[in-house]
Short mmCIF file of C-alpha atoms in Angstrom, two decimals:
data_model
loop_
_atom_site.label_atom_id
_atom_site.label_comp_id
_atom_site.label_asym_id
_atom_site.label_seq_id
_atom_site.Cartn_x
_atom_site.Cartn_y
_atom_site.Cartn_z
CA UNK A 10 -24.11 -14.15 -14.62
CA UNK A 11 -25.03 -10.79 -16.15
CA UNK A 12 -22.14 -9.06 -14.35
CA UNK A 13 -19.76 -11.85 -15.41
CA UNK A 14 -20.76 -11.48 -19.07
CA UNK A 15 -20.34 -7.69 -18.99
CA UNK A 16 -16.87 -7.99 -17.49
CA UNK A 17 -15.93 -10.83 -19.88
CA UNK A 18 -17.06 -8.85 -22.95
CA UNK A 19 -15.08 -5.81 -21.84
CA UNK A 20 -12.00 -7.99 -21.26
CA UNK A 21 -12.26 -9.68 -24.67
CA UNK A 22 -12.83 -6.39 -26.50
CA UNK A 23 -9.97 -4.67 -24.69
CA UNK A 24 -7.49 -7.50 -25.28
CA UNK A 25 -8.58 -7.76 -28.91
CA UNK A 26 -7.85 -4.06 -29.50
CA UNK A 27 -4.48 -4.35 -27.77
CA UNK A 28 -3.40 -7.47 -29.63
CA UNK A 29 -4.62 -6.28 -33.04
CA UNK A 30 -2.62 -3.06 -32.75
CA UNK A 31 0.40 -4.79 -31.18
CA UNK A 32 0.63 -7.24 -34.05
CA UNK A 33 -0.10 -4.46 -36.56
CA UNK A 34 3.02 -2.70 -35.26
CA UNK A 35 5.08 -5.77 -36.26
CA UNK A 36 3.19 -6.02 -39.56
CA UNK A 37 3.71 -2.35 -40.46
CA UNK A 38 7.49 -2.41 -40.02
CA UNK A 39 7.77 -5.81 -41.72
CA UNK A 40 5.98 -4.56 -44.83
CA UNK A 41 7.90 -1.25 -44.69
CA UNK A 42 11.12 -3.26 -45.07
CA UNK A 43 9.61 -5.56 -47.74
CA UNK A 44 9.41 -8.56 -45.43
CA UNK A 45 6.64 -11.07 -46.06
CA UNK A 46 4.02 -11.68 -43.39
CA UNK A 47 2.64 -15.19 -43.76
CA UNK A 48 -0.34 -14.84 -41.40
CA UNK A 49 -2.11 -12.16 -39.40
CA UNK A 50 -4.76 -13.52 -37.04
CA UNK A 51 -7.11 -12.03 -34.47
CA UNK A 52 -7.67 -14.70 -31.79
CA UNK A 53 -5.99 -18.09 -31.84
CA UNK A 54 -6.99 -20.75 -34.37
CA UNK A 55 -5.81 -24.28 -33.47
CA UNK A 56 -7.04 -26.83 -36.06
CA UNK A 57 -9.51 -24.47 -37.79
CA UNK A 58 -10.52 -20.82 -38.25
CA UNK A 59 -13.86 -19.06 -38.10
CA UNK A 60 -12.94 -16.95 -41.10
CA UNK A 61 -9.86 -16.35 -43.23
CA UNK A 62 -9.10 -14.54 -46.43
CA UNK A 63 -6.18 -14.05 -48.81
CA UNK A 64 -5.54 -11.90 -51.88
CA UNK A 65 -4.92 -14.06 -54.94
CA UNK A 66 -4.47 -12.63 -58.44
CA UNK A 67 -5.67 -9.25 -57.21
CA UNK A 68 -8.89 -10.57 -55.58
CA UNK A 69 -9.67 -11.67 -52.06
CA UNK A 70 -10.80 -15.24 -51.48
CA UNK A 71 -12.77 -15.98 -48.31
CA UNK A 72 -13.22 -19.24 -46.42
CA UNK A 73 -15.43 -19.82 -43.38
CA UNK A 74 -15.21 -22.48 -40.65
CA UNK A 75 -12.46 -24.28 -42.51
CA UNK A 76 -9.40 -26.27 -41.51
CA UNK A 77 -6.14 -24.35 -41.35
CA UNK A 78 -3.77 -24.39 -44.29
CA UNK A 79 -1.13 -27.08 -43.58
CA UNK A 80 2.58 -26.28 -43.54
CA UNK A 81 4.19 -26.33 -46.97
CA UNK A 82 6.37 -29.40 -46.40
CA UNK A 83 6.73 -33.07 -47.18
CA UNK A 84 9.08 -35.92 -46.29
CA UNK A 85 12.32 -35.70 -48.24
CA UNK A 86 13.25 -38.78 -50.29
CA UNK A 87 16.40 -39.92 -52.04
CA UNK A 88 16.74 -40.88 -55.71
CA UNK A 89 15.39 -44.36 -54.92
CA UNK A 90 12.25 -42.94 -53.33
CA UNK A 91 13.22 -43.90 -49.79
CA UNK A 92 12.64 -41.56 -46.85
CA UNK A 93 15.65 -39.60 -45.61
CA UNK A 94 16.03 -39.51 -41.84
CA UNK A 95 18.25 -37.51 -39.50
CA UNK A 96 20.66 -38.84 -36.86
CA UNK A 97 17.72 -39.41 -34.50
CA UNK A 98 15.82 -41.47 -37.04
CA UNK A 99 13.22 -38.77 -37.66
CA UNK A 100 12.12 -37.99 -41.24
CA UNK A 101 13.80 -34.98 -42.87
CA UNK A 102 11.27 -32.54 -44.27
CA UNK A 103 11.54 -30.34 -47.35
CA UNK A 104 9.43 -27.58 -48.83
CA UNK A 105 7.05 -28.52 -51.62
CA UNK A 106 7.82 -26.65 -54.88
CA UNK A 107 5.01 -24.19 -55.51
CA UNK A 108 4.31 -25.51 -59.01
CA UNK A 109 3.59 -28.95 -57.54
CA UNK A 110 0.82 -27.66 -55.30
CA UNK A 111 -2.75 -28.03 -56.62
CA UNK A 112 -4.70 -25.12 -58.09
CA UNK A 113 -6.61 -23.21 -55.43
CA UNK A 114 -4.10 -24.14 -52.73
CA UNK A 115 -3.29 -20.94 -50.85
CA UNK A 116 0.28 -22.13 -50.32
CA UNK A 117 0.90 -21.36 -54.02
CA UNK A 118 0.74 -17.65 -53.17
CA UNK A 119 3.20 -17.02 -50.29
CA UNK A 120 3.76 -13.42 -51.38
CA UNK A 121 0.44 -12.29 -49.86
CA UNK A 122 -0.70 -12.43 -46.24
CA UNK A 123 -3.33 -14.84 -44.98
CA UNK A 124 -5.71 -12.89 -42.74
CA UNK A 125 -8.04 -14.60 -40.31
CA UNK A 126 -10.18 -14.77 -37.20
CA UNK A 127 -9.62 -17.66 -34.81
CA UNK A 128 -12.08 -19.19 -32.38
CA UNK A 129 -10.27 -18.75 -29.03
CA UNK A 130 -11.10 -15.11 -28.17
CA UNK A 131 -7.87 -14.19 -26.42
CA UNK A 132 -4.80 -12.89 -28.18
CA UNK A 133 -3.71 -13.22 -31.78
CA UNK A 134 -0.50 -13.34 -33.78
CA UNK A 135 1.47 -12.07 -36.77
CA UNK A 136 3.67 -14.73 -38.41
CA UNK A 137 6.61 -13.13 -40.18
CA UNK A 138 8.45 -15.15 -42.83
CA UNK A 139 11.94 -16.26 -41.84
CA UNK A 140 11.56 -15.52 -38.15
CA UNK A 141 12.31 -18.11 -35.46
CA UNK A 142 9.31 -17.98 -33.14
CA UNK A 143 6.97 -20.31 -31.26
CA UNK A 144 5.58 -21.67 -34.55
CA UNK A 145 9.02 -23.27 -35.25
CA UNK A 146 8.72 -23.57 -39.03
CA UNK A 147 11.97 -25.53 -39.22
CA UNK A 148 11.51 -26.67 -42.81
CA UNK A 149 11.37 -23.12 -44.16
CA UNK A 150 14.26 -22.04 -41.93
CA UNK A 151 16.41 -24.95 -43.18
CA UNK A 152 16.20 -23.55 -46.73
CA UNK A 153 18.60 -20.82 -47.91
CA UNK A 154 17.75 -17.26 -46.86
CA UNK A 155 15.46 -15.28 -49.17
CA UNK A 156 15.62 -11.53 -49.59
CA UNK A 157 12.03 -11.17 -48.40
CA UNK A 158 12.63 -13.04 -45.13
CA UNK A 159 13.09 -11.50 -41.68
CA UNK A 160 16.43 -13.26 -41.14
CA UNK A 161 17.94 -11.67 -44.28
CA UNK A 162 17.33 -8.09 -43.09
CA UNK A 163 19.91 -5.91 -41.38
CA UNK A 164 20.08 -5.77 -37.58
CA UNK A 165 18.46 -2.35 -37.31
CA UNK A 166 15.56 -3.34 -39.58
CA UNK A 167 14.96 -6.52 -37.59
CA UNK A 168 15.12 -4.50 -34.37
CA UNK A 169 12.42 -2.12 -35.61
CA UNK A 170 10.22 -5.01 -36.79
CA UNK A 171 10.54 -6.65 -33.36
CA UNK A 172 9.96 -3.36 -31.52
CA UNK A 173 6.95 -2.40 -33.65
CA UNK A 174 4.43 -4.13 -31.39
CA UNK A 175 5.69 -2.49 -28.21
CA UNK A 176 5.84 0.90 -29.93
CA UNK A 177 2.24 0.47 -31.15
CA UNK A 178 1.03 -0.30 -27.62
CA UNK A 179 2.81 2.69 -26.12
CA UNK A 180 1.39 4.99 -28.81
CA UNK A 181 -2.07 3.51 -28.25
CA UNK A 182 -1.82 4.15 -24.50
CA UNK A 183 -0.74 7.77 -25.03
CA UNK A 184 -3.54 8.30 -27.57
CA UNK A 185 -6.20 6.76 -25.31
CA UNK A 186 -5.09 8.70 -22.24
CA UNK A 187 -5.15 11.91 -24.30
CA UNK A 188 -8.63 11.09 -25.63
CA UNK A 189 -9.95 10.25 -22.16
CA UNK A 190 -8.61 13.55 -20.77
CA UNK A 191 -10.06 15.48 -23.73
CA UNK A 192 -13.54 13.90 -23.51
CA UNK A 193 -13.97 13.37 -19.75
CA UNK A 194 -11.18 15.39 -18.17
CA UNK A 195 -9.36 14.27 -15.04
CA UNK A 196 -11.84 13.92 -12.19
CA UNK A 197 -10.97 12.36 -8.86
CA UNK A 198 -11.82 12.49 -5.18
CA UNK A 199 -8.77 13.81 -3.30
CA UNK A 200 -8.19 12.28 0.17
CA UNK A 201 -9.01 15.62 1.83
CA UNK A 202 -12.60 15.26 0.54
CA UNK A 203 -13.10 11.82 2.10
CA UNK A 204 -15.57 13.20 4.65
CA UNK A 205 -16.47 9.72 5.93
CA UNK A 206 -12.81 8.73 6.17
CA UNK A 207 -11.30 5.49 4.96
CA UNK A 208 -12.10 1.84 5.43
CA UNK A 209 -9.00 -0.25 6.17
CA UNK A 210 -8.11 -3.94 5.83
CA UNK A 211 -7.09 -5.84 8.95
CA UNK A 212 -3.38 -5.39 8.20
CA UNK A 213 -3.76 -1.60 8.38
CA UNK A 214 -6.06 -1.76 11.42
CA UNK A 215 -3.36 -3.75 13.20
CA UNK A 216 -0.87 -1.01 12.27
CA UNK A 217 -2.91 1.62 14.16
CA UNK A 218 -5.50 2.88 11.68
CA UNK A 219 -9.20 2.96 12.60
CA UNK A 220 -12.09 2.83 10.17
CA UNK A 221 -13.18 6.41 9.57
CA UNK A 222 -9.66 7.87 9.79
CA UNK A 223 -8.95 10.53 7.20
CA UNK A 224 -5.42 10.33 5.78
CA UNK A 225 -3.82 13.79 5.70
CA UNK A 226 -0.08 13.41 5.18
CA UNK A 227 2.57 10.74 4.61
CA UNK A 228 6.16 11.55 5.59
CA UNK A 229 5.11 15.15 6.15
CA UNK A 230 3.75 15.61 2.61
CA UNK A 231 0.11 16.24 1.74
CA UNK A 232 -1.46 13.40 -0.24
CA UNK A 233 -3.42 14.46 -3.31
CA UNK A 234 -4.74 11.14 -4.59
CA UNK A 235 -5.46 7.52 -3.69
CA UNK A 236 -2.61 6.58 -6.01
CA UNK A 237 -0.15 8.59 -3.90
CA UNK A 238 -1.27 6.80 -0.71
CA UNK A 239 -0.76 3.43 -2.39
CA UNK A 240 2.70 4.33 -3.71
CA UNK A 241 3.89 5.94 -0.47
CA UNK A 242 2.92 3.00 1.76
CA UNK A 243 3.36 -0.04 -0.47
CA UNK A 244 6.06 0.90 -2.95
CA UNK A 245 8.19 3.59 -1.34
CA UNK A 246 7.90 2.13 2.15
CA UNK A 247 7.18 5.46 3.83
CA UNK A 248 6.09 4.92 7.43
CA UNK A 249 4.97 8.22 9.05
CA UNK A 250 1.27 8.90 8.50
CA UNK A 251 -0.83 11.79 9.83
CA UNK A 252 -4.56 11.07 10.14
CA UNK A 253 -7.59 12.99 11.32
CA UNK A 254 -9.64 11.06 13.89
CA UNK A 255 -12.69 12.53 15.62
CA UNK A 256 -11.51 16.05 14.79
CA UNK A 257 -7.97 15.55 16.14
CA UNK A 258 -4.75 14.96 14.22
CA UNK A 259 -2.75 11.86 15.16
CA UNK A 260 0.67 10.70 14.04
CA UNK A 261 1.00 6.98 13.23
CA UNK A 262 4.22 5.02 12.71
CA UNK A 263 3.81 2.12 10.31
CA UNK A 264 5.63 -1.22 10.87
CA UNK A 265 8.30 -2.15 8.36
CA UNK A 266 6.40 -5.20 7.14
CA UNK A 267 3.16 -3.30 6.42
CA UNK A 268 3.48 -3.67 2.65
CA UNK A 269 3.98 -7.44 2.91
CA UNK A 270 0.96 -7.82 5.20
CA UNK A 271 -1.23 -5.72 2.89
CA UNK A 272 -0.14 -7.80 -0.09
CA UNK A 273 -0.89 -10.98 1.82
CA UNK A 274 -4.43 -9.79 2.52
CA UNK A 275 -4.91 -8.54 -1.04
CA UNK A 276 -6.83 -5.49 0.23
CA UNK A 277 -6.07 -1.79 0.59
CA UNK A 278 -7.74 1.27 2.08
CA UNK A 279 -10.86 2.61 0.38
CA UNK A 280 -12.97 5.73 0.89
CA UNK A 281 -16.14 5.22 2.91
CA UNK A 282 -19.47 6.36 1.48
CA UNK A 283 -23.23 5.78 2.09
CA UNK A 284 -25.04 2.67 0.83
CA UNK A 285 -27.63 3.89 -1.66
CA UNK A 286 -29.03 1.42 -4.19
CA UNK A 287 -28.50 2.40 -7.82
CA UNK A 288 -29.92 -0.75 -9.45
CA UNK A 289 -31.56 -4.03 -8.47
CA UNK A 290 -30.66 -7.09 -10.51
CA UNK A 291 -33.51 -9.31 -11.68
CA UNK A 292 -34.39 -12.44 -9.71
CA UNK A 293 -32.06 -11.68 -6.81
CA UNK A 294 -32.45 -11.61 -3.03
CA UNK A 295 -32.83 -7.81 -3.17
CA UNK A 296 -35.68 -8.00 -5.70
CA UNK A 297 -37.46 -10.62 -3.60
CA UNK A 298 -37.12 -8.28 -0.59
CA UNK A 299 -38.76 -5.49 -2.70
CA UNK A 300 -35.77 -3.17 -2.49
CA UNK A 301 -35.72 -0.45 -5.17
CA UNK A 302 -33.38 1.95 -6.87
CA UNK A 303 -32.79 4.98 -4.64
CA UNK A 304 -33.30 3.15 -1.35
CA UNK A 305 -30.80 4.33 1.27
CA UNK A 306 -29.93 1.77 3.96
CA UNK A 307 -29.51 3.26 7.44
CA UNK A 308 -29.59 0.22 9.78
CA UNK A 309 -28.98 -3.54 9.66
CA UNK A 310 -30.27 -5.99 12.26
CA UNK A 311 -31.16 -3.17 14.63
CA UNK A 312 -27.70 -1.59 14.46
CA UNK A 313 -27.41 1.89 13.00
CA UNK A 314 -25.14 1.92 9.98
CA UNK A 315 -25.23 3.67 6.63
CA UNK A 316 -21.68 3.23 5.26
CA UNK A 317 -21.37 0.88 2.28
CA UNK A 318 -18.34 -1.02 3.62
CA UNK A 319 -19.93 -1.61 7.03
CA UNK A 320 -23.16 -2.89 5.50
CA UNK A 321 -21.50 -5.21 2.98
CA UNK A 322 -19.35 -6.60 5.80
CA UNK A 323 -22.53 -7.28 7.80
CA UNK A 324 -24.05 -9.07 4.80
CA UNK A 325 -20.93 -11.21 4.35
CA UNK A 326 -21.19 -12.29 8.01
CA UNK A 327 -24.82 -13.37 7.53
CA UNK A 328 -24.69 -15.50 4.39
CA UNK A 329 -28.03 -17.22 3.66
CA UNK A 330 -29.40 -15.85 6.96
CA UNK A 331 -32.25 -13.42 7.58
CA UNK A 332 -31.08 -9.82 7.78
CA UNK A 333 -33.48 -7.03 8.77
CA UNK A 334 -32.74 -3.89 6.78
CA UNK A 335 -34.03 -0.42 7.64
CA UNK A 336 -33.95 2.04 4.75
CA UNK A 337 -35.26 5.37 3.54
CA UNK A 338 -37.08 5.44 0.22
CA UNK A 339 -36.80 8.38 -2.19
CA UNK A 340 -40.23 9.55 -1.15
CA UNK A 341 -38.92 10.01 2.40
CA UNK A 342 -40.67 7.03 3.93
CA UNK A 343 -38.84 4.93 6.52
CA UNK A 344 -39.21 1.27 5.50
CA UNK A 345 -38.08 -2.14 6.70
CA UNK A 346 -37.60 -5.48 4.97
CA UNK A 347 -35.90 -8.82 5.44
CA UNK A 348 -33.25 -9.91 2.96
CA UNK A 349 -31.20 -13.09 2.74
CA UNK A 350 -27.63 -12.50 1.46
CA UNK A 351 -26.49 -15.35 -0.81
CA UNK A 352 -23.50 -17.63 -0.31
CA UNK A 353 -21.18 -14.84 -1.45
CA UNK A 354 -22.69 -12.35 0.99
CA UNK A 355 -24.37 -10.45 -1.86
CA UNK A 356 -27.98 -9.37 -2.22
CA UNK A 357 -27.94 -8.44 -5.93
CA UNK A 358 -27.79 -4.66 -6.07
CA UNK A 359 -25.56 -2.09 -7.65
CA UNK A 360 -24.77 0.82 -5.35
CA UNK A 361 -24.23 4.45 -6.21
CA UNK A 362 -20.47 5.06 -6.40
CA UNK A 363 -18.50 7.26 -4.04
CA UNK A 364 -18.45 10.30 -6.32
CA UNK A 365 -22.20 10.72 -5.76
CA UNK A 366 -21.52 11.61 -2.14
CA UNK A 367 -17.95 12.91 -2.01
CA UNK A 368 -16.77 16.11 -3.68
CA UNK A 369 -14.70 15.53 -6.76
CA UNK A 370 -12.15 17.88 -8.27
CA UNK A 371 -11.96 18.03 -12.04
CA UNK A 372 -9.42 19.36 -14.51
CA UNK A 373 -10.61 19.82 -18.08
CA UNK A 374 -8.38 19.77 -21.17
CA UNK A 375 -8.75 21.13 -24.67
CA UNK A 376 -7.24 19.22 -27.59
CA UNK A 377 -3.91 21.03 -27.43
CA UNK A 378 -3.59 20.41 -23.68
CA UNK A 379 -4.77 16.79 -23.74
CA UNK A 380 -1.91 15.52 -25.95
CA UNK A 381 1.03 16.37 -23.66
CA UNK A 382 -1.10 15.56 -20.60
CA UNK A 383 -1.93 12.13 -22.02
CA UNK A 384 1.76 11.49 -22.76
CA UNK A 385 2.71 12.53 -19.21
CA UNK A 386 -0.01 10.35 -17.71
CA UNK A 387 1.21 7.38 -19.75
CA UNK A 388 4.81 7.87 -18.60
CA UNK A 389 3.71 8.20 -14.96
CA UNK A 390 1.68 4.99 -15.31
CA UNK A 391 4.69 3.16 -16.75
CA UNK A 392 7.04 4.40 -14.00
CA UNK A 393 4.55 3.47 -11.30
CA UNK A 394 4.07 0.00 -12.75
CA UNK A 395 7.84 -0.58 -12.93
CA UNK A 396 8.17 0.46 -9.30
CA UNK A 397 5.40 -1.96 -8.33
CA UNK A 398 7.23 -4.88 -9.90
CA UNK A 399 9.45 -5.18 -6.83
CA UNK A 400 6.34 -6.23 -4.92
CA UNK A 401 5.92 -9.21 -7.25
CA UNK A 402 9.31 -10.62 -6.25
CA UNK A 403 8.22 -11.16 -2.67
CA UNK A 404 6.52 -14.19 -1.16
CA UNK A 405 3.28 -12.27 -0.69
CA UNK A 406 3.49 -10.62 -4.11
CA UNK A 407 3.80 -13.94 -5.95
CA UNK A 408 0.60 -15.14 -4.27
CA UNK A 409 -1.23 -12.12 -5.69
CA UNK A 410 -0.30 -12.83 -9.31
CA UNK A 411 -3.46 -13.11 -11.35
CA UNK A 412 -4.49 -14.16 -14.82
CA UNK A 413 -7.44 -13.32 -17.05
CA UNK A 414 -9.86 -13.48 -14.11
CA UNK A 415 -7.94 -10.82 -12.18
CA UNK A 416 -7.68 -8.61 -15.27
CA UNK A 417 -11.39 -9.03 -15.99
CA UNK A 418 -12.28 -8.06 -12.42
CA UNK A 419 -10.71 -4.63 -13.03
CA UNK A 420 -13.55 -3.72 -15.36
CA UNK A 421 -16.78 -2.28 -13.87
CA UNK A 422 -19.90 -4.42 -13.55
CA UNK A 423 -21.84 -1.92 -15.69
CA UNK A 424 -20.59 -0.93 -19.13
CA UNK A 425 -18.80 2.39 -18.87
CA UNK A 426 -16.82 3.73 -21.83
CA UNK A 427 -14.77 6.09 -19.67
CA UNK A 428 -13.55 3.24 -17.47
CA UNK A 429 -13.18 0.90 -20.45
CA UNK A 430 -10.85 3.17 -22.41
CA UNK A 431 -8.85 4.17 -19.32
CA UNK A 432 -8.33 0.51 -18.37
CA UNK A 433 -7.47 -0.38 -21.97
CA UNK A 434 -4.79 2.33 -21.95
CA UNK A 435 -3.44 0.97 -18.65
CA UNK A 436 -3.34 -2.60 -20.00
CA UNK A 437 -1.63 -1.32 -23.15
CA UNK A 438 1.19 0.12 -21.03
CA UNK A 439 1.52 -3.17 -19.15
CA UNK A 440 1.48 -5.24 -22.36
CA UNK A 441 4.15 -3.04 -23.93
CA UNK A 442 6.44 -3.20 -20.91
CA UNK A 443 6.01 -6.92 -20.22
CA UNK A 444 6.54 -7.76 -23.89
CA UNK A 445 9.86 -5.93 -23.91
CA UNK A 446 11.32 -7.82 -20.97
CA UNK A 447 14.52 -9.67 -22.05
CA UNK A 448 12.88 -13.10 -21.95
CA UNK A 449 13.33 -15.48 -24.93
CA UNK A 450 10.06 -15.78 -26.81
CA UNK A 451 9.03 -12.21 -26.01
CA UNK A 452 9.87 -9.18 -28.15
CA UNK A 453 12.45 -8.13 -25.56
CA UNK A 454 14.23 -11.49 -25.88
CA UNK A 455 14.60 -11.05 -29.64
CA UNK A 456 15.75 -7.45 -29.12
CA UNK A 457 18.40 -8.64 -26.64
CA UNK A 458 19.83 -11.11 -29.16
CA UNK A 459 19.85 -8.41 -31.84
CA UNK A 460 21.78 -6.06 -29.54
CA UNK A 461 24.28 -8.88 -28.94
CA UNK A 462 24.60 -9.35 -32.71
CA UNK A 463 25.11 -5.62 -33.27
CA UNK A 464 27.86 -5.48 -30.65
CA UNK A 465 29.72 -8.69 -31.53
CA UNK A 466 28.98 -8.88 -35.24
CA UNK A 467 27.93 -12.54 -34.80
CA UNK A 468 24.38 -13.78 -35.19
CA UNK A 469 23.29 -16.45 -32.66
CA UNK A 470 22.84 -19.82 -34.37
CA UNK A 471 19.39 -20.98 -35.45
CA UNK A 472 19.70 -23.92 -33.04
CA UNK A 473 20.42 -21.58 -30.12
CA UNK A 474 17.49 -19.37 -31.11
CA UNK A 475 15.16 -22.39 -31.38
CA UNK A 476 16.18 -23.74 -27.98
CA UNK A 477 16.04 -20.37 -26.20
CA UNK A 478 12.65 -19.59 -27.75
CA UNK A 479 11.31 -22.95 -26.61
CA UNK A 480 12.65 -22.42 -23.07
CA UNK A 481 11.10 -18.94 -22.94
CA UNK A 482 7.80 -20.26 -24.30
CA UNK A 483 7.69 -23.00 -21.63
CA UNK A 484 8.45 -20.46 -18.89
CA UNK A 485 5.66 -18.19 -20.13
CA UNK A 486 3.19 -21.09 -20.22
CA UNK A 487 4.14 -22.02 -16.65
CA UNK A 488 3.67 -18.40 -15.54
CA UNK A 489 0.31 -18.23 -17.34
CA UNK A 490 -0.86 -21.46 -15.72
CA UNK A 491 0.30 -20.28 -12.29
CA UNK A 492 -1.39 -16.88 -12.59
CA UNK A 493 -4.69 -18.32 -13.79
CA UNK A 494 -4.37 -21.12 -11.22
CA UNK A 495 -4.18 -18.41 -8.56
CA UNK A 496 -7.43 -16.96 -9.89
CA UNK A 497 -9.08 -20.39 -9.77
CA UNK A 498 -7.82 -21.05 -6.24
CA UNK A 499 -9.14 -17.69 -5.01
CA UNK A 500 -12.51 -18.35 -6.62
CA UNK A 501 -12.78 -21.83 -5.09
CA UNK A 502 -11.71 -20.45 -1.71
CA UNK A 503 -14.53 -17.92 -1.86
CA UNK A 504 -17.04 -20.76 -2.21
CA UNK A 505 -16.11 -22.46 1.06
#
């Protein structure tokens, strides 16, 4: 539970930062072009809000745990006081004149933005006056255009307002990458320093790899990072791999369907390293077995093994069964204990990461160097992500789509600001790119319609925009449900 909470808090904080700045990008350009912003909310607020505030007569008014302000509309009536209906028999709505609203009603002051904090801690929104979006404020859109509305602005101004969120996320990613490089530098373990070799999933073992192989070259080129190995084999489809095995160099030829099989398994090669305990979680199987920080496991059930991947695999094969562990304590004593891995094959310890045992190589940056380096890193991340999208459009890739659970699992189980900011920058790049896809309801969908308008000189009708936005919104909801359903299915599968 502790690990879950740490990951969940990191996810919520990261997404909050991304959404706040994304929506602020829209807000900034909207206000720059004198366009009203009706609402700006952090988190979603169906029915009520935790907190909201609005500037009225030069002073901010605050309200806590209150119902949301209703739409400024009422049923339209004829001179006889009878309701007016449309061709489908539904009541026709009209805006309520501001002077008819009661004193203290925030709807009397549409010229200022309503700020707020919702109670569903994922996402947020910026509602721009006169813009056809998922809120579908049809009553306001049915009224004549106002000079302070989004729809009355020129094409290029609307394009910048729409693009503001994506631009903000890209700038945030570049800034975070630059800051990470300036503060922590770029430190990694190159494949040549993987002295214990790699651990491979079954798909790669079937292709000819053996656990402990050290990857040297792919298609005749030296590999400098784990990222290069991933891109060469999964994205670029390169097939010739040179490995070092027991001191000899071997040439392996990968099958054409290797990428699909790896995607189907959901696992990739990882560097092998010793199992040394870094922390013991309270009230866990490890604590009951009297294991301590610094203990180094060297054998399990009478079999000599000290590599983390081998030992965790042994634990997973002995769920809820007695496992005899031989280990060396910091003091140098050889000790033995019996531990019972839980139903997930875990014993409740945090292990020292690979960089404690494998030589890292680090490049440091001063402020002047970190800015262009951060920009370059952001561009490389974007290009790599775009190249990976082709994997999604395969049968195996679709199965690997994940939602909030998959995103949350990217964060470390212990709070680490270096990892947090680097992952936030990565997610910012993804959010920017995905939001600019030409799908109705996303920023890219609006941008596509604006480009059409600029070329043809004709604005798509409000009805077309409403329908396309609704279709796009439904598609996004389906995708969201599918991705999070995948997470749920994987979690349930792990229980049985």
